[in-house]
Short mmCIF file of C-alpha atoms and ligand atoms in Angstrom, two decimals:
data_model
loop_
_atom_site.label_atom_id
_atom_site.label_comp_id
_atom_site.label_asym_id
_atom_site.label_seq_id
_atom_site.Cartn_x
_atom_site.Cartn_y
_atom_site.Cartn_z
CA MET G 460 1.54 37.81 -108.56
CA SER G 461 4.22 37.44 -105.90
CA ASP G 462 2.22 36.70 -102.79
CA ASN G 463 -1.48 37.20 -103.04
CA ARG G 464 -2.43 35.13 -100.08
CA ILE G 465 -5.15 36.47 -97.79
CA VAL G 466 -4.21 35.78 -94.19
CA VAL G 467 -6.76 36.28 -91.43
CA SER G 468 -5.23 35.97 -88.00
CA GLY G 469 -7.02 36.12 -84.67
CA LEU G 470 -9.61 38.45 -86.17
CA SER G 471 -12.39 39.66 -83.85
CA LYS G 472 -15.06 42.33 -84.07
CA ASN G 473 -17.50 43.46 -81.42
CA PHE G 474 -20.39 45.79 -82.19
CA GLY G 475 -21.26 46.91 -78.66
CA SER G 476 -22.22 43.71 -76.93
CA VAL G 477 -22.56 41.73 -80.20
CA ARG G 478 -19.50 39.59 -80.78
CA ALA G 479 -19.87 39.43 -84.55
CA VAL G 480 -16.51 37.72 -85.20
CA GLN G 481 -14.44 35.90 -82.60
CA ASP G 482 -10.79 34.98 -83.02
CA LEU G 483 -11.07 33.90 -86.65
CA SER G 484 -7.96 32.58 -88.43
CA PHE G 485 -7.67 31.19 -91.94
CA THR G 486 -5.62 31.50 -95.12
CA VAL G 487 -6.90 31.92 -98.67
CA GLU G 488 -4.43 30.52 -101.19
CA PRO G 489 -3.83 31.77 -104.74
CA GLY G 490 -5.00 29.45 -107.52
CA ARG G 491 -7.84 28.11 -105.42
CA VAL G 492 -11.44 29.06 -104.73
CA THR G 493 -12.10 29.33 -101.02
CA GLY G 494 -15.71 29.16 -99.92
CA PHE G 495 -16.58 31.11 -96.79
CA LEU G 496 -19.67 29.45 -95.42
CA GLY G 497 -21.97 30.16 -92.55
CA PRO G 498 -25.59 30.63 -91.60
CA ASN G 499 -27.17 34.10 -91.39
CA GLY G 500 -25.44 36.32 -88.90
CA ALA G 501 -22.36 34.08 -88.70
CA GLY G 502 -20.05 37.05 -89.26
CA LYS G 503 -19.15 36.51 -92.92
CA THR G 504 -19.84 40.01 -94.22
CA THR G 505 -18.14 41.60 -91.21
CA THR G 506 -15.05 39.46 -91.85
CA LEU G 507 -14.96 40.37 -95.55
CA ARG G 508 -15.35 44.04 -94.67
CA MET G 509 -12.43 43.78 -92.25
CA ILE G 510 -10.30 42.15 -94.98
CA LEU G 511 -11.19 45.10 -97.23
CA GLY G 512 -10.42 47.75 -94.64
CA LEU G 513 -14.06 48.86 -94.30
CA VAL G 514 -14.48 47.73 -90.71
CA ARG G 515 -11.76 48.16 -88.10
CA PRO G 516 -11.08 44.91 -86.22
CA THR G 517 -11.44 44.87 -82.44
CA ALA G 518 -8.48 42.47 -82.43
CA GLY G 519 -6.34 40.55 -84.89
CA THR G 520 -5.27 41.28 -88.45
CA ALA G 521 -6.27 40.60 -92.04
CA THR G 522 -3.59 40.96 -94.71
CA ILE G 523 -3.37 40.57 -98.47
CA GLY G 524 0.11 39.70 -99.70
CA GLY G 525 1.37 40.56 -96.23
CA GLN G 526 -0.13 44.06 -96.11
CA ARG G 527 -3.33 45.41 -94.68
CA TYR G 528 -5.74 46.49 -97.42
CA LEU G 529 -5.44 50.10 -96.28
CA ASP G 530 -1.65 49.95 -96.77
CA LEU G 531 -1.80 48.58 -100.34
CA HIS G 532 -0.34 50.98 -102.91
CA ASP G 533 -2.82 50.30 -105.68
CA PRO G 534 -5.72 48.58 -103.93
CA LEU G 535 -8.18 48.73 -106.85
CA ARG G 536 -5.75 46.87 -109.07
CA ARG G 537 -4.77 44.42 -106.35
CA VAL G 538 -8.16 43.46 -104.97
CA GLY G 539 -11.60 43.34 -106.60
CA ALA G 540 -14.64 43.09 -104.37
CA LEU G 541 -18.36 42.54 -104.68
CA LEU G 542 -19.98 43.47 -101.40
CA ASP G 543 -23.38 44.97 -101.96
CA ALA G 544 -24.83 44.59 -105.42
CA SER G 545 -27.44 47.30 -104.78
CA ALA G 546 -24.74 49.92 -104.17
CA ALA G 547 -24.66 51.18 -107.79
CA HIS G 548 -26.37 54.46 -108.71
CA GLY G 549 -29.79 53.44 -110.08
CA GLY G 550 -30.11 56.25 -112.60
CA ARG G 551 -26.92 55.32 -114.48
CA THR G 552 -26.71 52.69 -117.16
CA GLY G 553 -24.59 49.63 -116.51
CA ARG G 554 -22.06 50.80 -119.08
CA ASN G 555 -21.80 54.28 -117.56
CA HIS G 556 -21.48 52.87 -114.08
CA LEU G 557 -18.48 50.79 -115.15
CA ARG G 558 -17.00 53.70 -117.13
CA VAL G 559 -17.16 55.93 -114.04
CA LEU G 560 -15.35 53.23 -112.07
CA CYS G 561 -12.75 52.89 -114.85
CA ALA G 562 -12.10 56.63 -114.75
CA ALA G 563 -11.78 56.60 -110.96
CA ALA G 564 -9.32 53.71 -111.07
CA GLY G 565 -7.32 55.04 -114.03
CA LEU G 566 -8.36 52.15 -116.24
CA PRO G 567 -9.08 52.43 -119.99
CA ARG G 568 -12.78 52.83 -120.88
CA ARG G 569 -12.69 49.69 -123.01
CA ARG G 570 -12.47 47.63 -119.81
CA ALA G 571 -16.12 48.59 -119.18
CA ASP G 572 -17.16 47.00 -122.47
CA GLU G 573 -14.90 44.00 -122.03
CA THR G 574 -16.26 43.17 -118.61
CA LEU G 575 -19.87 43.70 -119.72
CA GLU G 576 -19.21 41.06 -122.36
CA LEU G 577 -17.56 38.78 -119.81
CA VAL G 578 -20.54 38.86 -117.43
CA GLY G 579 -23.17 38.58 -120.17
CA LEU G 580 -24.69 42.04 -119.73
CA VAL G 581 -24.12 43.53 -123.18
CA ALA G 582 -27.83 43.50 -124.08
CA ALA G 583 -28.71 45.47 -120.93
CA ALA G 584 -25.63 47.71 -120.92
CA ASP G 585 -27.46 50.88 -121.92
CA ARG G 586 -30.43 50.50 -119.62
CA PRO G 587 -30.59 52.24 -116.23
CA ILE G 588 -29.49 50.02 -113.37
CA LYS G 589 -32.71 50.70 -111.46
CA GLY G 590 -34.45 48.45 -113.99
CA TYR G 591 -32.00 45.58 -113.42
CA SER G 592 -33.03 42.39 -111.65
CA LEU G 593 -31.03 41.30 -108.59
CA GLY G 594 -29.21 38.75 -110.74
CA MET G 595 -28.27 41.44 -113.28
CA ARG G 596 -27.00 43.65 -110.46
CA GLN G 597 -24.89 40.77 -109.21
CA ARG G 598 -23.40 40.36 -112.68
CA LEU G 599 -22.69 44.09 -112.81
CA GLY G 600 -21.06 43.88 -109.36
CA VAL G 601 -18.86 41.02 -110.55
CA ALA G 602 -17.93 43.09 -113.63
CA ALA G 603 -17.02 46.05 -111.41
CA ALA G 604 -14.85 43.83 -109.21
CA PHE G 605 -12.99 42.49 -112.22
CA LEU G 606 -12.44 45.79 -114.08
CA GLY G 607 -8.80 46.07 -113.08
CA GLU G 608 -8.17 42.31 -113.54
CA PRO G 609 -6.92 42.11 -109.96
CA PRO G 610 -5.08 39.02 -108.68
CA VAL G 611 -7.30 38.86 -105.58
CA LEU G 612 -11.11 38.72 -105.64
CA VAL G 613 -13.56 38.82 -102.75
CA PHE G 614 -17.23 38.13 -103.47
CA ASP G 615 -19.92 38.36 -100.80
CA GLU G 616 -22.86 36.09 -101.69
CA PRO G 617 -22.40 36.50 -105.46
CA ALA G 618 -24.96 33.79 -106.25
CA ASN G 619 -27.80 35.75 -104.59
CA GLY G 620 -30.60 36.34 -107.05
CA LEU G 621 -28.99 34.39 -109.88
CA ASP G 622 -31.09 31.92 -111.84
CA PRO G 623 -29.71 28.42 -112.55
CA GLU G 624 -28.07 29.60 -115.76
CA GLY G 625 -26.54 32.53 -113.84
CA ILE G 626 -25.24 30.22 -111.13
CA HIS G 627 -23.70 27.98 -113.75
CA TRP G 628 -22.05 31.00 -115.34
CA LEU G 629 -20.78 32.25 -111.95
CA ARG G 630 -19.29 28.86 -111.13
CA GLN G 631 -17.41 28.72 -114.44
CA PHE G 632 -16.24 32.31 -114.06
CA VAL G 633 -15.02 31.89 -110.49
CA ARG G 634 -13.26 28.65 -111.38
CA SER G 635 -11.55 30.31 -114.35
CA LEU G 636 -10.27 33.07 -112.06
CA ALA G 637 -8.64 30.50 -109.79
CA ALA G 638 -7.36 28.49 -112.76
CA ALA G 639 -5.53 31.64 -113.87
CA GLY G 640 -3.77 31.72 -110.49
CA ARG G 641 -5.96 34.30 -108.78
CA THR G 642 -6.91 34.24 -105.12
CA VAL G 643 -10.69 33.92 -104.80
CA LEU G 644 -12.72 34.17 -101.60
CA VAL G 645 -16.47 33.64 -102.01
CA SER G 646 -19.00 33.80 -99.18
CA SER G 647 -22.22 31.90 -99.40
CA HIS G 648 -24.94 30.10 -97.55
CA LEU G 649 -25.62 28.03 -100.68
CA LEU G 650 -23.71 25.02 -99.55
CA ALA G 651 -24.44 22.65 -102.37
CA GLU G 652 -23.23 25.36 -104.72
CA MET G 653 -19.95 25.76 -102.81
CA GLN G 654 -19.40 22.03 -103.06
CA LEU G 655 -19.18 22.49 -106.84
CA MET G 656 -17.41 25.83 -106.83
CA ALA G 657 -14.83 25.75 -104.04
CA ASP G 658 -11.56 23.90 -103.50
CA ASP G 659 -11.30 24.90 -99.84
CA VAL G 660 -13.94 25.88 -97.32
CA VAL G 661 -13.97 27.84 -94.10
CA ILE G 662 -17.16 27.20 -92.16
CA VAL G 663 -18.15 29.73 -89.51
CA ALA G 664 -21.02 29.82 -87.05
CA GLY G 665 -21.65 32.26 -84.23
CA GLY G 666 -18.57 34.28 -85.24
CA ARG G 667 -16.20 31.32 -84.84
CA THR G 668 -14.57 28.87 -87.22
CA VAL G 669 -16.11 25.44 -86.88
CA ARG G 670 -14.18 23.69 -89.64
CA GLN G 671 -11.76 24.50 -92.44
CA GLY G 672 -9.84 22.60 -95.06
CA SER G 673 -10.26 21.22 -98.53
CA VAL G 674 -13.84 20.41 -99.53
CA ALA G 675 -12.85 16.72 -99.68
CA ASP G 676 -11.31 16.74 -96.18
CA VAL G 677 -14.23 18.59 -94.60
CA LEU G 678 -16.66 16.14 -96.18
CA ALA G 679 -14.59 13.15 -95.08
CA SER G 680 -14.41 14.49 -91.53
CA VAL G 681 -18.17 14.66 -91.12
CA THR G 682 -19.26 11.51 -92.88
CA THR G 683 -18.67 9.12 -90.03
CA SER G 684 -22.39 8.38 -89.71
CA THR G 685 -22.86 6.75 -93.10
CA VAL G 686 -26.35 6.12 -94.31
CA VAL G 687 -26.93 3.21 -96.70
CA HIS G 688 -30.12 2.71 -98.70
CA VAL G 689 -31.09 -0.89 -99.37
CA ARG G 690 -33.89 -2.59 -101.32
CA THR G 691 -34.64 -6.23 -100.84
CA PRO G 692 -37.62 -8.56 -101.34
CA ASP G 693 -36.79 -9.99 -97.89
CA ALA G 694 -36.89 -6.80 -95.81
CA ASP G 695 -37.95 -8.42 -92.53
CA ARG G 696 -35.11 -10.94 -92.50
CA LEU G 697 -32.47 -8.37 -93.47
CA HIS G 698 -33.84 -5.96 -90.89
CA ARG G 699 -33.34 -8.57 -88.14
CA ALA G 700 -29.87 -9.52 -89.38
CA LEU G 701 -28.71 -5.90 -89.55
CA ALA G 702 -30.13 -5.10 -86.11
CA ASP G 703 -28.37 -8.18 -84.69
CA ALA G 704 -25.13 -6.92 -86.24
CA GLY G 705 -25.54 -3.59 -84.42
CA ALA G 706 -26.88 -1.28 -87.18
CA ALA G 707 -29.78 1.13 -86.74
CA VAL G 708 -32.41 0.32 -89.35
CA ALA G 709 -35.37 2.42 -90.49
CA ARG G 710 -38.16 1.16 -92.74
CA PRO G 711 -39.32 3.97 -95.07
CA GLY G 712 -41.79 1.52 -96.60
CA GLY G 713 -42.15 -1.38 -99.03
CA ASP G 714 -38.96 -3.24 -99.77
CA ARG G 715 -36.72 -0.43 -98.55
CA LEU G 716 -34.41 -0.18 -95.53
CA THR G 717 -32.29 2.74 -94.41
CA VAL G 718 -29.21 1.61 -92.51
CA THR G 719 -27.16 3.84 -90.21
CA GLY G 720 -23.92 2.96 -88.45
CA MET G 721 -22.66 0.50 -91.03
CA SER G 722 -20.83 0.95 -94.35
CA ALA G 723 -22.30 -0.27 -97.64
CA ALA G 724 -19.71 -3.07 -97.71
CA GLU G 725 -20.60 -4.23 -94.19
CA THR G 726 -24.31 -4.07 -95.01
CA GLY G 727 -23.73 -6.20 -98.12
CA GLY G 728 -21.74 -8.70 -96.02
CA VAL G 729 -24.56 -9.04 -93.49
CA ALA G 730 -27.04 -9.62 -96.34
CA LEU G 731 -24.83 -12.28 -97.91
CA ARG G 732 -24.41 -14.15 -94.62
CA ALA G 733 -28.16 -13.95 -94.02
CA GLY G 734 -28.82 -15.31 -97.51
CA VAL G 735 -30.88 -12.26 -98.46
CA GLU G 736 -31.12 -11.09 -102.06
CA LEU G 737 -30.42 -7.36 -102.62
CA HIS G 738 -31.95 -5.21 -105.36
CA GLU G 739 -30.15 -2.04 -104.36
CA LEU G 740 -27.25 -1.13 -102.06
CA ARG G 741 -26.50 2.57 -102.16
CA PRO G 742 -24.43 4.69 -99.74
CA GLU G 743 -25.87 8.17 -99.36
CA ALA G 744 -23.65 10.70 -101.09
CA ALA G 745 -21.88 12.96 -98.63
CA ASP G 746 -22.69 16.55 -99.23
CA LEU G 747 -21.63 19.81 -97.80
CA GLU G 748 -25.19 20.71 -96.89
CA ARG G 749 -25.39 17.90 -94.40
CA ALA G 750 -21.85 18.53 -93.14
CA PHE G 751 -22.72 22.15 -92.63
CA LEU G 752 -25.89 21.40 -90.71
CA ASP G 753 -24.04 18.91 -88.50
CA LEU G 754 -21.26 21.38 -87.82
CA THR G 755 -23.31 24.46 -87.19
CA ALA G 756 -26.15 22.80 -85.29
CA GLY G 757 -26.92 24.76 -82.16
CA LYS G 758 -24.54 27.57 -83.10
CA ALA G 759 -26.59 29.02 -85.90
CA GLU G 760 -28.97 31.23 -83.95
CA ILE G 761 -29.15 34.78 -85.21
CA ARG G 762 -27.56 37.00 -82.59
N1 ATP K 295 -22.64 47.70 -88.18
C1 ATP K 295 -23.13 46.83 -87.31
N2 ATP K 295 -23.60 47.23 -86.11
C2 ATP K 295 -24.09 46.35 -85.20
N3 ATP K 295 -24.13 45.01 -85.41
C3 ATP K 295 -23.68 44.54 -86.58
C4 ATP K 295 -23.16 45.42 -87.60
N4 ATP K 295 -22.77 44.67 -88.65
C5 ATP K 295 -23.05 43.37 -88.32
N5 ATP K 295 -23.59 43.30 -87.07
C6 ATP K 295 -23.98 42.06 -86.37
O1 ATP K 295 -22.89 41.15 -86.43
C7 ATP K 295 -23.34 39.81 -86.61
C8 ATP K 295 -22.70 39.22 -87.85
O2 ATP K 295 -23.23 39.86 -89.01
P1 ATP K 295 -22.69 39.63 -90.50
O3 ATP K 295 -23.46 40.52 -91.39
O4 ATP K 295 -21.21 39.73 -90.51
O5 ATP K 295 -23.11 38.11 -90.72
P2 ATP K 295 -23.22 37.28 -92.08
O6 ATP K 295 -22.59 35.97 -91.79
O7 ATP K 295 -22.68 38.07 -93.21
O8 ATP K 295 -24.78 37.10 -92.21
P3 ATP K 295 -25.76 37.04 -93.49
O9 ATP K 295 -25.55 35.70 -94.13
O10 ATP K 295 -27.10 37.16 -92.86
O11 ATP K 295 -25.39 38.20 -94.36
C9 ATP K 295 -24.86 39.89 -86.66
O12 ATP K 295 -25.34 39.62 -85.36
C10 ATP K 295 -25.13 41.34 -87.05
O13 ATP K 295 -26.36 41.75 -86.55
#
């Protein structure tokens, strides 16, 4: 696996007057899972299709190991992709579908059985695909992408239609691909899921990048407005003390206060100085969902 980096540079795509992707640049590193996040219509699928040579960019380039997909010598063994899980021929069985793909790619037939096992579809392998649930089709699509054990994998919304057990399986599988040194790009609008699955994230909205970096850095960069949850038997006094110290305080009811604009440590300090007893002092956990909403607010309209 010499260089299996995906490099997207100044990539743009217009469909008539629709600017689906605008000047997008990011790098997907081997050995890491990169989450490609954005609301509906953000341009994710169009970008993935440009990386895979299925859509011609209006401007910019997308390369895999320094070459455009269309210039790769053995693309099926270099890059595995799941784009549209409903693309398989409904009349075929899952096993036959994978065997046909093996034959087309010059892979041994046993890879069909091995990947069926890997994605947990052995029990349904000899049933026609038209009877598969969406989640089963996703698993079959993942199996198809991994037939040639390629070093680079691109999955468009692979978690769609999966039940919680399926999502757990997908997360483990995707993480194991990266742990083995593969380059993994996964698009999603399931942000909480990406928080658990991805090492890096690229967040797009309205065809543009709004933030990219490691999950930890992106979270840190958007958690300036900390929210702290407090419980105290002396809510009125603490409320006054916090307001005097410059915090915004909401009263969700009873003995509870929600403090904005002050860290948990500062809130505890104010309580101590005011002589107020605390029963709970809890900073709200930062999550990607909130970061995403903050970042894409106002840019998320479907064009
Ligand atoms: N072939 C096409 N012809 C015309 N417009 C298109 C075409 N493909 C995509 N678009 C438009 O480009 C924009 C981006 O679409 P794209 O499918 O890339 O977004 P997405 O982020 O994958 O969205 P979703 O999460 O809904 O799948 C949308 O406005 C869409 O309508």
